[in-house]
Short mmCIF file of C-alpha atoms and ligand atoms in Angstrom, two decimals:
data_model
loop_
_atom_site.label_atom_id
_atom_site.label_comp_id
_atom_site.label_asym_id
_atom_site.label_seq_id
_atom_site.Cartn_x
_atom_site.Cartn_y
_atom_site.Cartn_z
CA UNK A 18 155.67 -93.59 133.13
CA UNK A 19 159.20 -93.33 134.41
CA UNK A 20 158.24 -93.26 138.12
CA UNK A 21 156.30 -96.49 138.06
CA UNK A 22 158.80 -98.15 135.74
CA UNK A 23 161.77 -97.18 137.94
CA UNK A 24 159.99 -98.38 141.06
CA UNK A 25 159.05 -101.70 139.51
CA UNK A 26 162.56 -102.16 138.13
CA UNK A 27 163.87 -101.44 141.61
CA UNK A 28 161.52 -104.01 143.13
CA UNK A 29 162.48 -106.57 140.51
CA UNK A 30 166.17 -106.06 141.30
CA UNK A 31 165.41 -106.64 145.00
CA UNK A 32 163.44 -109.77 144.11
CA UNK A 33 166.18 -111.05 141.78
CA UNK A 34 168.68 -110.91 144.60
CA UNK A 35 166.31 -112.87 146.89
CA UNK A 36 164.71 -115.49 144.61
CA UNK A 37 166.13 -117.87 142.04
CA UNK A 38 163.22 -117.16 139.63
CA UNK A 39 161.23 -113.98 139.11
CA UNK A 40 158.17 -113.99 136.83
CA UNK A 41 156.63 -110.64 135.91
CA UNK A 42 153.03 -110.61 134.71
CA UNK A 43 149.85 -108.66 135.29
CA UNK A 44 147.19 -106.75 133.55
CA UNK A 45 146.82 -103.07 132.77
CA UNK A 46 149.58 -101.50 134.85
CA UNK A 47 152.27 -104.06 134.18
CA UNK A 48 151.36 -104.33 130.56
CA UNK A 49 151.69 -100.62 130.12
CA UNK A 50 155.09 -100.61 131.79
CA UNK A 51 156.60 -103.73 130.30
CA UNK A 52 154.40 -104.98 127.45
CA UNK A 53 154.11 -108.20 129.44
CA UNK A 54 152.47 -110.92 127.39
CA UNK A 55 152.32 -113.73 129.95
CA UNK A 56 148.79 -114.18 131.25
CA UNK A 57 148.59 -114.07 135.04
CA UNK A 58 147.19 -117.57 135.40
CA UNK A 59 149.85 -118.93 133.04
CA UNK A 60 152.52 -117.09 135.10
CA UNK A 61 151.28 -118.84 138.23
CA UNK A 62 151.52 -122.20 136.49
CA UNK A 63 155.03 -121.33 135.28
CA UNK A 64 155.95 -120.39 138.84
CA UNK A 65 154.50 -123.69 140.08
CA UNK A 66 156.88 -125.54 137.76
CA UNK A 67 159.85 -123.59 139.15
CA UNK A 68 158.64 -124.17 142.67
CA UNK A 69 158.23 -127.91 142.02
CA UNK A 70 161.94 -128.16 141.48
CA UNK A 71 162.50 -126.57 144.89
CA UNK A 72 163.48 -123.18 143.54
CA UNK A 73 162.56 -119.97 145.34
CA UNK A 74 160.11 -118.27 143.02
CA UNK A 75 158.60 -114.77 143.00
CA UNK A 76 155.76 -113.50 140.81
CA UNK A 77 155.21 -109.77 140.45
CA UNK A 78 151.80 -108.68 139.17
CA UNK A 79 149.14 -106.02 139.59
CA UNK A 80 145.76 -106.23 141.30
CA UNK A 81 143.75 -107.06 138.20
CA UNK A 82 146.30 -109.76 137.28
CA UNK A 83 145.95 -111.12 140.80
CA UNK A 84 142.18 -111.41 140.48
CA UNK A 85 142.51 -113.07 137.12
CA UNK A 86 144.88 -115.64 138.59
CA UNK A 87 142.86 -116.57 141.70
CA UNK A 88 141.75 -119.90 140.22
CA UNK A 89 145.31 -120.89 139.39
CA UNK A 90 146.55 -119.68 142.81
CA UNK A 91 143.92 -121.75 144.56
CA UNK A 92 145.20 -124.93 142.93
CA UNK A 93 148.92 -124.27 142.84
CA UNK A 94 151.21 -126.72 144.65
CA UNK A 95 154.24 -125.29 146.37
CA UNK A 96 157.48 -127.15 147.09
CA UNK A 97 160.15 -124.51 146.92
CA UNK A 98 158.81 -121.10 147.91
CA UNK A 99 156.29 -119.18 145.85
CA UNK A 100 155.60 -115.56 146.78
CA UNK A 101 153.22 -113.37 144.78
CA UNK A 102 153.93 -109.63 145.01
CA UNK A 103 150.84 -107.66 144.06
CA UNK A 104 150.99 -104.04 143.05
CA UNK A 105 147.66 -103.22 144.48
CA UNK A 106 145.78 -99.96 144.00
CA UNK A 107 142.65 -101.72 145.17
CA UNK A 108 142.60 -103.85 148.23
CA UNK A 109 143.33 -107.56 147.62
CA UNK A 110 143.22 -108.47 151.33
CA UNK A 111 139.59 -109.70 151.24
CA UNK A 112 140.46 -112.04 148.38
CA UNK A 113 143.44 -113.43 150.30
CA UNK A 114 141.09 -114.09 153.18
CA UNK A 115 138.47 -115.78 150.97
CA UNK A 116 141.17 -117.88 149.27
CA UNK A 117 142.98 -118.75 152.49
CA UNK A 118 146.26 -117.20 151.39
CA UNK A 119 148.68 -115.63 153.84
CA UNK A 120 149.05 -111.92 153.07
CA UNK A 121 151.77 -109.55 154.23
CA UNK A 122 151.66 -105.76 154.06
CA UNK A 123 155.06 -104.05 154.24
CA UNK A 124 155.22 -100.28 154.81
CA UNK A 125 158.84 -99.39 154.01
CA UNK A 126 162.02 -100.84 152.55
CA UNK A 127 162.96 -102.64 155.73
CA UNK A 128 159.55 -104.30 156.18
CA UNK A 129 159.59 -105.19 152.44
CA UNK A 130 162.84 -107.10 153.03
CA UNK A 131 161.26 -108.71 156.10
CA UNK A 132 158.25 -109.70 153.99
CA UNK A 133 160.49 -111.23 151.33
CA UNK A 134 162.24 -113.33 153.96
CA UNK A 135 159.04 -114.29 155.73
CA UNK A 136 157.23 -115.22 152.48
CA UNK A 137 160.22 -116.99 150.91
CA UNK A 138 161.08 -119.06 153.95
CA UNK A 139 157.60 -119.95 155.20
CA UNK A 140 155.90 -120.46 151.83
CA UNK A 141 158.16 -123.50 151.53
CA UNK A 142 157.53 -124.65 155.09
CA UNK A 143 153.72 -124.42 154.80
CA UNK A 144 153.66 -125.31 151.09
CA UNK A 145 151.41 -122.29 150.48
CA UNK A 146 151.78 -119.34 148.10
CA UNK A 147 152.34 -116.14 150.09
CA UNK A 148 150.95 -112.79 148.93
CA UNK A 149 152.78 -109.52 149.60
CA UNK A 150 150.81 -106.32 149.06
CA UNK A 151 152.68 -103.44 147.47
CA UNK A 152 151.00 -100.15 146.58
CA UNK A 153 151.37 -96.44 145.90
CA UNK A 154 151.76 -95.81 149.64
CA UNK A 155 154.94 -97.87 149.87
CA UNK A 156 158.17 -95.97 149.93
CA UNK A 157 161.20 -98.08 149.23
CA UNK A 158 164.75 -97.05 150.02
CA UNK A 159 166.52 -96.00 146.85
CA UNK A 160 163.28 -95.36 144.96
CA UNK A 161 160.78 -92.59 145.33
CA UNK A 162 158.03 -95.17 145.83
CA UNK A 163 155.57 -96.61 143.44
CA UNK A 164 153.88 -94.04 141.35
CA UNK A 165 151.12 -94.55 138.87
CA UNK A 166 151.09 -91.81 136.31
CA UNK A 167 148.82 -93.38 133.78
CA UNK A 168 145.25 -94.46 134.04
CA UNK A 169 144.42 -97.90 135.27
CA UNK A 170 141.28 -99.94 135.92
CA UNK A 171 139.02 -99.65 138.87
CA UNK A 172 135.67 -101.23 139.47
CA UNK A 173 132.45 -99.65 140.54
CA UNK A 174 130.47 -100.31 143.70
CA UNK A 175 131.77 -102.13 146.74
CA UNK A 176 135.10 -103.83 146.26
CA UNK A 177 135.69 -106.55 148.78
CA UNK A 178 132.07 -107.22 149.62
CA UNK A 179 130.87 -110.79 149.46
CA UNK A 180 131.12 -111.84 145.85
CA UNK A 181 128.12 -113.40 144.28
CA UNK A 182 127.58 -115.20 141.06
CA UNK A 183 130.48 -115.83 138.76
CA UNK A 184 133.62 -115.19 140.70
CA UNK A 185 132.79 -116.98 143.92
CA UNK A 186 131.67 -119.96 141.87
CA UNK A 187 134.86 -119.83 139.88
CA UNK A 188 136.98 -119.99 142.99
CA UNK A 189 134.62 -122.16 145.00
CA UNK A 190 136.47 -125.15 146.41
CA UNK A 191 139.88 -123.59 145.78
CA UNK A 192 140.29 -121.82 149.08
CA UNK A 193 142.68 -123.38 151.52
CA UNK A 194 142.76 -123.89 155.29
CA UNK A 195 145.57 -121.92 156.85
CA UNK A 196 147.70 -124.07 159.16
CA UNK A 197 147.69 -123.13 162.83
CA UNK A 198 151.43 -122.55 162.75
CA UNK A 199 150.79 -119.55 160.54
CA UNK A 200 149.03 -117.85 163.44
CA UNK A 201 152.24 -118.24 165.42
CA UNK A 202 154.19 -116.65 162.57
CA UNK A 203 151.66 -113.82 162.45
CA UNK A 204 151.89 -113.41 166.24
CA UNK A 205 155.70 -113.20 165.99
CA UNK A 206 155.51 -110.40 163.42
CA UNK A 207 153.81 -107.91 165.71
CA UNK A 208 155.66 -104.76 166.60
CA UNK A 209 154.37 -102.78 169.62
CA UNK A 210 155.57 -99.34 170.66
CA UNK A 211 154.37 -97.26 173.64
CA UNK A 212 151.69 -97.95 176.18
CA UNK A 213 147.97 -97.39 176.61
CA UNK A 214 145.08 -98.71 174.52
CA UNK A 215 146.36 -100.43 171.43
CA UNK A 216 145.90 -98.95 167.96
CA UNK A 217 146.51 -101.30 165.09
CA UNK A 218 148.10 -99.52 162.13
CA UNK A 219 148.11 -101.41 158.90
CA UNK A 220 151.22 -101.24 156.71
CA UNK A 221 149.32 -99.44 153.99
CA UNK A 222 148.29 -96.76 156.50
CA UNK A 223 151.62 -96.26 158.28
CA UNK A 224 153.08 -94.11 155.51
CA UNK A 225 150.12 -91.76 155.87
CA UNK A 226 150.48 -91.23 159.60
CA UNK A 227 154.13 -91.80 160.41
CA UNK A 228 154.81 -88.07 160.52
CA UNK A 229 151.83 -87.49 162.76
CA UNK A 230 152.35 -90.12 165.44
CA UNK A 231 152.26 -87.40 168.06
CA UNK A 232 148.48 -87.51 167.58
CA UNK A 233 148.67 -91.05 168.94
CA UNK A 234 150.56 -90.14 172.12
CA UNK A 235 149.14 -92.20 174.95
CA UNK A 236 148.28 -95.16 172.71
CA UNK A 237 150.28 -98.33 172.09
CA UNK A 238 151.12 -98.50 168.35
CA UNK A 239 150.65 -102.04 167.08
CA UNK A 240 152.01 -102.91 163.63
CA UNK A 241 151.57 -106.34 162.15
CA UNK A 242 153.29 -107.56 159.05
CA UNK A 243 150.54 -110.14 158.53
CA UNK A 244 147.12 -108.92 157.53
CA UNK A 245 145.93 -112.44 156.77
CA UNK A 246 145.82 -114.29 159.07
CA UNK A 247 145.55 -111.50 161.57
CA UNK A 248 147.46 -112.34 164.73
CA UNK A 249 145.20 -113.58 167.48
CA UNK A 250 144.51 -111.42 170.53
CA UNK A 251 146.41 -108.40 169.23
CA UNK A 252 147.75 -106.85 172.41
CA UNK A 253 145.12 -104.61 173.85
CA UNK A 254 143.91 -103.42 170.44
CA UNK A 255 140.80 -101.25 170.79
CA UNK A 256 141.20 -99.12 167.69
CA UNK A 257 142.48 -99.41 164.17
CA UNK A 258 143.76 -96.94 161.63
CA UNK A 259 143.08 -98.49 158.25
CA UNK A 260 142.43 -96.58 155.08
CA UNK A 261 140.26 -99.27 153.57
CA UNK A 262 138.27 -99.99 156.72
CA UNK A 263 139.04 -103.69 156.23
CA UNK A 264 140.78 -104.28 159.53
CA UNK A 265 138.27 -102.41 161.73
CA UNK A 266 135.46 -104.53 160.29
CA UNK A 267 137.45 -107.71 160.67
CA UNK A 268 138.52 -107.00 164.25
CA UNK A 269 135.26 -105.39 165.30
CA UNK A 270 137.12 -102.47 166.91
CA UNK A 271 136.71 -98.71 166.66
CA UNK A 272 138.44 -96.49 164.14
CA UNK A 273 140.74 -93.70 165.09
CA UNK A 274 141.77 -90.61 163.11
CA UNK A 275 139.84 -91.84 160.14
CA UNK A 276 139.07 -88.34 158.93
CA UNK A 277 142.75 -87.44 158.72
CA UNK A 278 143.74 -90.73 157.18
CA UNK A 279 140.85 -90.69 154.75
CA UNK A 280 141.87 -87.20 153.61
CA UNK A 281 145.51 -88.20 153.05
CA UNK A 282 144.44 -91.35 151.34
CA UNK A 283 141.91 -89.55 149.16
CA UNK A 284 144.52 -86.96 148.21
CA UNK A 285 146.96 -89.64 147.20
CA UNK A 286 144.40 -91.68 145.31
CA UNK A 287 142.99 -88.64 143.52
CA UNK A 288 146.51 -87.85 142.49
CA UNK A 289 146.98 -91.37 141.25
CA UNK A 290 143.59 -91.52 139.62
CA UNK A 291 143.39 -87.97 138.25
CA UNK A 292 144.24 -89.02 134.79
CA UNK A 293 142.03 -92.07 135.00
CA UNK A 294 138.72 -90.45 135.80
CA UNK A 295 137.66 -89.52 132.35
CA UNK A 296 137.42 -91.22 129.05
CA UNK A 297 139.67 -89.73 126.50
CA UNK A 298 137.89 -87.32 124.18
CA UNK A 299 136.05 -89.35 121.56
CA UNK A 300 136.54 -92.70 123.31
CA UNK A 301 134.12 -95.12 121.58
CA UNK A 302 133.41 -96.76 124.92
CA UNK A 303 131.40 -93.62 125.85
CA UNK A 304 128.94 -94.48 123.14
CA UNK A 305 128.42 -98.07 124.31
CA UNK A 306 128.13 -97.11 127.98
CA UNK A 307 125.60 -94.41 127.19
CA UNK A 308 123.64 -96.78 125.05
CA UNK A 309 123.57 -99.56 127.64
CA UNK A 310 122.64 -97.09 130.42
CA UNK A 311 119.96 -95.30 128.46
CA UNK A 312 118.42 -98.14 126.54
CA UNK A 313 118.13 -100.87 129.10
CA UNK A 314 114.92 -102.71 128.51
CA UNK A 315 112.27 -102.23 131.14
CA UNK A 316 112.79 -104.64 134.02
CA UNK A 317 116.16 -105.82 132.72
CA UNK A 318 119.50 -104.88 134.23
CA UNK A 319 122.35 -106.56 132.39
CA UNK A 320 125.68 -107.54 133.83
CA UNK A 321 128.26 -105.69 131.76
CA UNK A 322 131.76 -107.13 131.43
CA UNK A 323 134.58 -105.04 129.99
CA UNK A 324 137.82 -106.20 128.40
CA UNK A 325 140.79 -105.00 130.52
CA UNK A 326 142.22 -103.65 127.24
CA UNK A 327 139.62 -100.89 127.54
CA UNK A 328 139.75 -100.56 131.29
CA UNK A 329 140.28 -96.95 131.94
CA UNK A 330 138.73 -95.65 135.11
CA UNK A 331 135.22 -96.89 135.47
CA UNK A 332 134.22 -95.65 138.85
CA UNK A 333 132.88 -92.17 139.43
CA UNK A 334 133.30 -92.72 143.16
CA UNK A 335 136.81 -93.89 142.42
CA UNK A 336 137.60 -94.96 145.95
CA UNK A 337 134.95 -97.59 146.52
CA UNK A 338 135.45 -100.06 143.72
CA UNK A 339 134.08 -103.52 143.41
CA UNK A 340 134.67 -106.88 141.89
CA UNK A 341 131.40 -108.47 142.82
CA UNK A 342 129.89 -108.92 139.35
CA UNK A 343 126.58 -107.47 140.39
CA UNK A 344 124.53 -105.62 137.82
CA UNK A 345 124.22 -101.84 138.15
CA UNK A 346 120.66 -101.51 139.44
CA UNK A 347 120.88 -97.79 140.10
CA UNK A 348 120.63 -94.95 137.59
CA UNK A 349 124.31 -94.26 136.93
CA UNK A 350 125.62 -90.81 137.72
CA UNK A 351 128.20 -91.36 135.06
CA UNK A 352 127.34 -93.74 132.22
CA UNK A 353 130.64 -95.58 132.80
CA UNK A 354 129.12 -97.00 135.98
CA UNK A 355 127.18 -99.54 133.92
CA UNK A 356 130.41 -101.53 133.67
CA UNK A 357 130.19 -104.18 136.37
CA UNK A 358 133.40 -106.08 136.01
CA UNK A 359 136.69 -105.84 134.18
CA UNK A 360 138.03 -109.22 133.28
CA UNK A 361 138.48 -111.58 130.37
CA UNK A 362 135.18 -111.03 128.47
CA UNK A 363 134.90 -114.48 126.90
CA UNK A 364 135.88 -116.36 130.06
CA UNK A 365 133.47 -114.31 132.20
CA UNK A 366 130.66 -114.75 129.65
CA UNK A 367 131.12 -118.51 129.72
CA UNK A 368 131.52 -118.64 133.52
CA UNK A 369 128.40 -116.54 134.14
CA UNK A 370 126.32 -118.46 131.63
CA UNK A 371 127.37 -121.73 133.21
CA UNK A 372 126.71 -120.46 136.71
CA UNK A 373 123.02 -120.41 135.87
CA UNK A 374 122.64 -116.64 135.99
CA UNK A 375 119.22 -115.93 134.52
CA UNK A 376 118.16 -112.53 135.81
CA UNK A 377 119.05 -110.47 132.80
CA UNK A 378 121.34 -110.23 129.86
CA UNK A 379 125.08 -110.60 130.09
CA UNK A 380 126.88 -108.13 127.86
CA UNK A 381 130.59 -108.53 127.24
CA UNK A 382 132.63 -105.88 125.44
CA UNK A 383 135.88 -106.99 123.90
CA UNK A 384 138.63 -105.76 121.62
CA UNK A 385 139.44 -107.68 118.47
CA UNK A 386 142.96 -108.47 119.78
CA UNK A 387 141.60 -110.03 122.97
CA UNK A 388 139.13 -112.05 120.89
CA UNK A 389 141.93 -113.37 118.71
CA UNK A 390 144.15 -114.09 121.74
CA UNK A 391 141.35 -116.11 123.36
CA UNK A 392 140.08 -117.84 120.29
CA UNK A 393 140.22 -121.22 122.02
CA UNK A 394 137.23 -120.05 124.06
CA UNK A 395 135.15 -119.25 121.00
CA UNK A 396 134.11 -122.84 120.38
CA UNK A 397 132.65 -122.99 123.94
CA UNK A 398 131.00 -119.65 123.50
CA UNK A 399 129.21 -120.82 120.42
CA UNK A 400 127.16 -123.28 122.50
CA UNK A 401 126.45 -120.80 125.23
CA UNK A 402 125.55 -117.71 123.40
CA UNK A 403 122.65 -119.15 121.43
CA UNK A 404 120.43 -120.44 124.17
CA UNK A 405 121.42 -117.79 126.66
CA UNK A 406 120.76 -114.18 127.02
CA UNK A 407 124.29 -113.14 126.11
CA UNK A 408 125.62 -110.43 123.89
CA UNK A 409 129.25 -110.03 122.84
CA UNK A 410 130.12 -106.57 121.52
CA UNK A 411 133.36 -106.25 119.61
CA UNK A 412 134.61 -102.69 119.43
CA UNK A 413 136.62 -102.26 116.31
CA UNK A 414 138.13 -98.92 115.40
CA UNK A 415 138.60 -98.02 111.74
CA UNK A 416 137.88 -101.37 110.12
CA UNK A 417 135.34 -103.98 111.20
CA UNK A 418 137.47 -106.88 110.05
CA UNK A 419 141.15 -106.18 110.23
CA UNK A 420 142.63 -105.23 113.57
CA UNK A 421 146.29 -104.82 114.40
CA UNK A 422 146.14 -108.46 115.50
CA UNK A 423 144.52 -109.85 112.36
CA UNK A 424 141.13 -110.59 110.82
CA UNK A 425 138.85 -111.72 113.62
CA UNK A 426 135.90 -112.44 111.31
CA UNK A 427 137.83 -115.47 109.99
CA UNK A 428 137.38 -116.96 113.46
CA UNK A 429 133.60 -116.53 113.23
CA UNK A 430 133.64 -118.36 109.92
CA UNK A 431 135.84 -121.10 111.42
CA UNK A 432 133.54 -121.64 114.41
CA UNK A 433 130.31 -121.01 112.49
CA UNK A 434 129.37 -118.00 114.59
CA UNK A 435 126.99 -115.48 113.03
CA UNK A 436 127.43 -111.81 113.76
CA UNK A 437 125.92 -108.53 112.77
CA UNK A 438 127.89 -105.35 112.09
CA UNK A 439 127.08 -101.72 112.80
CA UNK A 440 129.06 -98.84 111.39
CA UNK A 441 129.50 -95.72 113.46
CA UNK A 442 130.37 -92.76 111.31
CA UNK A 443 131.44 -89.71 113.34
CA UNK A 444 130.40 -87.34 110.57
CA UNK A 445 126.84 -88.59 110.84
CA UNK A 446 126.31 -90.06 114.30
CA UNK A 447 122.52 -90.08 114.21
CA UNK A 448 122.56 -92.40 111.20
CA UNK A 449 124.03 -95.11 113.47
CA UNK A 450 121.27 -94.70 116.06
CA UNK A 451 118.74 -97.02 114.45
CA UNK A 452 121.43 -99.68 114.03
CA UNK A 453 122.43 -99.23 117.65
CA UNK A 454 118.82 -99.63 118.76
CA UNK A 455 118.88 -103.03 117.07
CA UNK A 456 121.63 -103.98 119.55
CA UNK A 457 118.99 -103.60 122.21
CA UNK A 458 117.22 -106.67 120.93
CA UNK A 459 120.37 -108.51 119.90
CA UNK A 460 121.78 -111.79 121.14
CA UNK A 461 124.99 -113.26 119.94
CA UNK A 462 127.77 -111.19 118.49
CA UNK A 463 127.70 -107.57 117.29
CA UNK A 464 130.67 -105.83 115.75
CA UNK A 465 130.60 -102.06 116.17
CA UNK A 466 132.93 -100.49 113.72
CA UNK A 467 134.06 -96.99 114.59
CA UNK A 468 135.38 -95.43 111.47
CA UNK A 469 137.76 -92.52 111.68
CA UNK A 470 137.18 -89.80 109.16
CA UNK A 471 139.78 -87.35 107.95
CA UNK A 472 137.21 -84.57 108.08
CA UNK A 473 136.91 -83.29 111.60
CA UNK A 474 133.74 -81.50 112.67
CA UNK A 475 133.76 -79.14 115.62
CA UNK A 476 130.90 -79.45 118.02
CA UNK A 477 129.29 -76.75 120.14
CA UNK A 478 126.53 -76.46 122.74
CA UNK A 479 123.63 -74.17 121.88
CA UNK A 480 122.66 -72.64 125.25
CA UNK A 481 119.19 -71.76 124.02
CA UNK A 482 118.18 -75.41 123.62
CA UNK A 483 120.19 -76.84 126.46
CA UNK A 484 118.14 -77.53 129.60
CA UNK A 485 121.16 -78.64 131.64
CA UNK A 486 120.02 -82.27 131.81
CA UNK A 487 123.68 -83.24 132.24
CA UNK A 488 123.64 -86.26 129.92
CA UNK A 489 126.57 -84.95 127.84
CA UNK A 490 128.61 -84.60 131.05
CA UNK A 491 127.75 -88.13 132.12
CA UNK A 492 129.56 -89.70 129.16
CA UNK A 493 132.79 -88.49 130.80
CA UNK A 494 134.40 -86.86 127.75
CA UNK A 495 137.42 -84.80 128.80
CA UNK A 496 136.48 -82.13 126.24
CA UNK A 497 133.17 -81.25 127.95
CA UNK A 498 133.11 -79.21 131.13
CA UNK A 499 130.31 -77.55 133.06
CA UNK A 500 130.07 -73.79 133.22
CA UNK A 501 126.53 -72.35 133.49
CA UNK A 502 125.74 -74.78 130.66
CA UNK A 503 128.08 -77.46 129.37
CA UNK A 504 130.95 -76.14 127.26
CA UNK A 505 132.91 -78.07 124.65
CA UNK A 506 136.61 -77.20 124.70
CA UNK A 507 137.51 -77.03 121.05
CA UNK A 508 141.21 -77.77 121.54
CA UNK A 509 140.35 -81.09 123.20
CA UNK A 510 137.35 -82.17 121.11
CA UNK A 511 138.19 -84.68 118.39
CA UNK A 512 134.78 -84.41 116.72
CA UNK A 513 133.52 -87.97 117.40
CA UNK A 514 129.94 -86.71 117.57
CA UNK A 515 128.97 -88.93 120.51
CA UNK A 516 127.75 -85.97 122.53
CA UNK A 517 125.48 -84.91 119.66
CA UNK A 518 123.92 -88.38 119.77
CA UNK A 519 123.55 -88.28 123.53
CA UNK A 520 121.85 -84.85 123.65
CA UNK A 521 118.18 -85.57 123.13
CA UNK A 522 117.36 -81.82 123.24
CA UNK A 523 119.23 -81.20 120.03
CA UNK A 524 121.41 -78.67 121.81
CA UNK A 525 124.73 -80.04 120.54
CA UNK A 526 125.58 -79.69 116.89
CA UNK A 527 128.36 -79.06 114.46
CA UNK A 528 129.77 -75.56 114.35
S1 LIG B 25 122.85 -83.26 126.91
FE1 LIG B 25 122.18 -81.47 125.75
S2 LIG B 25 120.52 -80.57 126.98
FE2 LIG B 25 121.63 -82.01 128.30
S3 LIG B 25 123.16 -80.74 129.33
FE3 LIG B 25 124.15 -81.55 127.53
S4 LIG B 25 123.86 -79.99 125.95
FE4 LIG B 25 122.43 -79.54 127.58
S1 LIG B 26 132.35 -84.52 119.74
FE1 LIG B 26 131.56 -84.39 121.82
S2 LIG B 26 132.00 -86.41 122.78
FE2 LIG B 26 133.26 -86.25 120.89
S3 LIG B 26 135.23 -85.43 121.61
FE3 LIG B 26 133.97 -83.66 121.01
S4 LIG B 26 132.97 -83.02 122.88
FE4 LIG B 26 133.73 -85.11 123.24
#
C-alpha cells in the first residue's frame, strides 16, 4: 500500500519536526503498513511517561486503535503536550464528545500545521490530550493525501449512536469536563468568509466542496478547526454541510447540499472500501458468520465479537457503521452483519460478562496469535466463561494446535481450561456440519480447525436445483456473483466448500 504508507510517512515527518516524541500505534491499518506491535493503550501510557517529563508528545494511530485506547486516554495525565492524531475512516468525533476530549479537524496542509500548533501548545496549558482527526479526505501538501488501498475494519449498524452495555461502562467515569477557556480557543479558530446566512463546513467536508463553493454564493462560509467543543454561537449559522451528519444533529440546524456531498463522500468511501466489501474466497470467517446467523437459537440473539486480526469489512451498508455492541436483531442481508463489534475478544468477553449482560450469549471469535498475546486475560476468563453464557471460538487454519505464534493449547492446560475441537475438511464440508451444530449448544471454548488440503475441488451451481434463495451470495465470497442464478467464477474459487454447506437446496456441488 504505497499511497497510505507514503502519506503516513509524510505525516510522521511533519510530526517529528514538531514534537520531541512520536509514538506510532494502531490496529488494522497501521499494523498493515508498519507491523506496529505496540498496543494502543500501551502507547498512550508510554506517551504519558514522555509527557510527564514535559516533552511534547504525539501519538499517531487509526480509528480502531483510538477506540481501543479510550480507557487509557480517559485516565492519562498530561504535563508536556500530548496530541493524538487519528487516521479515521469512521467518525471518532462522537467519542471525543463523550470522553470530553478536544478534537480538531484539519482540511489541508495549512490547517494541519495549525492543528499541530493548537494541540501541542494548548494540550499543555489545559493538561488535556488533544485529538486531531485525519482521514482519506485530507490532502496534505507534498503528499497525494491519505489513501487506503487495502481492506480495513468497519462496524455494522449505527456508529456514533449512544453506546450501551460494555463500552460505555468501560469508559464510564473517565470522561472529562472541558475547561471554559477551551471554548474561547474554539471561538478563536473560526474562519468566516462572505456574507448571508452562515453555513458551517466541517474540515472533513471542505475537500469535497472546495471546488464547488460557487454553489454557496450568498452564504457566509464558516469553518471551525474545533469540532469538539464546537464554538458557541457560531456566527449566524443556519445550515451545515457535514458528510457524517454529526454537526447538523449537534447544532440542530438544517443541512445544505447534502445530496451532492453524500454522493462525493460515497464515491470516495466506496473507492476506499471497494476491496474491503467481500471476504476473500474461501475465508473461514464466512462459515462461522453463516452458522451464527442461520443457527441462532429461537429467542436468542448473541452479541458477536470479532478479533481485529480478522476484521475485514463487516458492514454491507459500509457507510453507517457502529461501535455500540448491540446484538444484531434483524435478519442479516449479508451473514457478516452478525458481527457486532471488532475489538480485543478476550477483553470484551470479560467486560461484557462483568457488565451483567444477560440477554443472550456472548460469542467471541479470536485468532490463536491474539489468544497467545493476551494470555494474561485467560486466567480471568476461566472464572467468567463457566457460569456465563459465553463462547470463545478460536479459528485455527491448518493445525488446531500450532499456530505461527506457538501452541495455544498449552495455555489451556496451564489455566485448566477445557475446550472442544472441530475439524473442517474442505473436501467434505458436510461431515463438519454435525460438529458445528454442537457449537450451537456449546459454552466455553471451541477450536475450529480449518485444514487445507492439497486436492482442490471445483464447485459449480446447478441451475435446475437452485431456487435463487441468495444464501450463497450472503456469505460474501468474492468468487460468487449473481447472474440469472448465482455463478461461481472458477478462477477465483479456492474450493473451500463453504457454499456447498450453505446451500440447503443441494444446488452447489463439486464439478
Ligand atoms: S444457496 Fe443454493 S439455492 Fe440458494 S441461491 Fe445459492 S445456489 Fe441457489
Ligand atoms: S467453494 Fe464456494 S465459498 Fe469456497 S471459494 Fe469456492 S465459491 Fe467461494
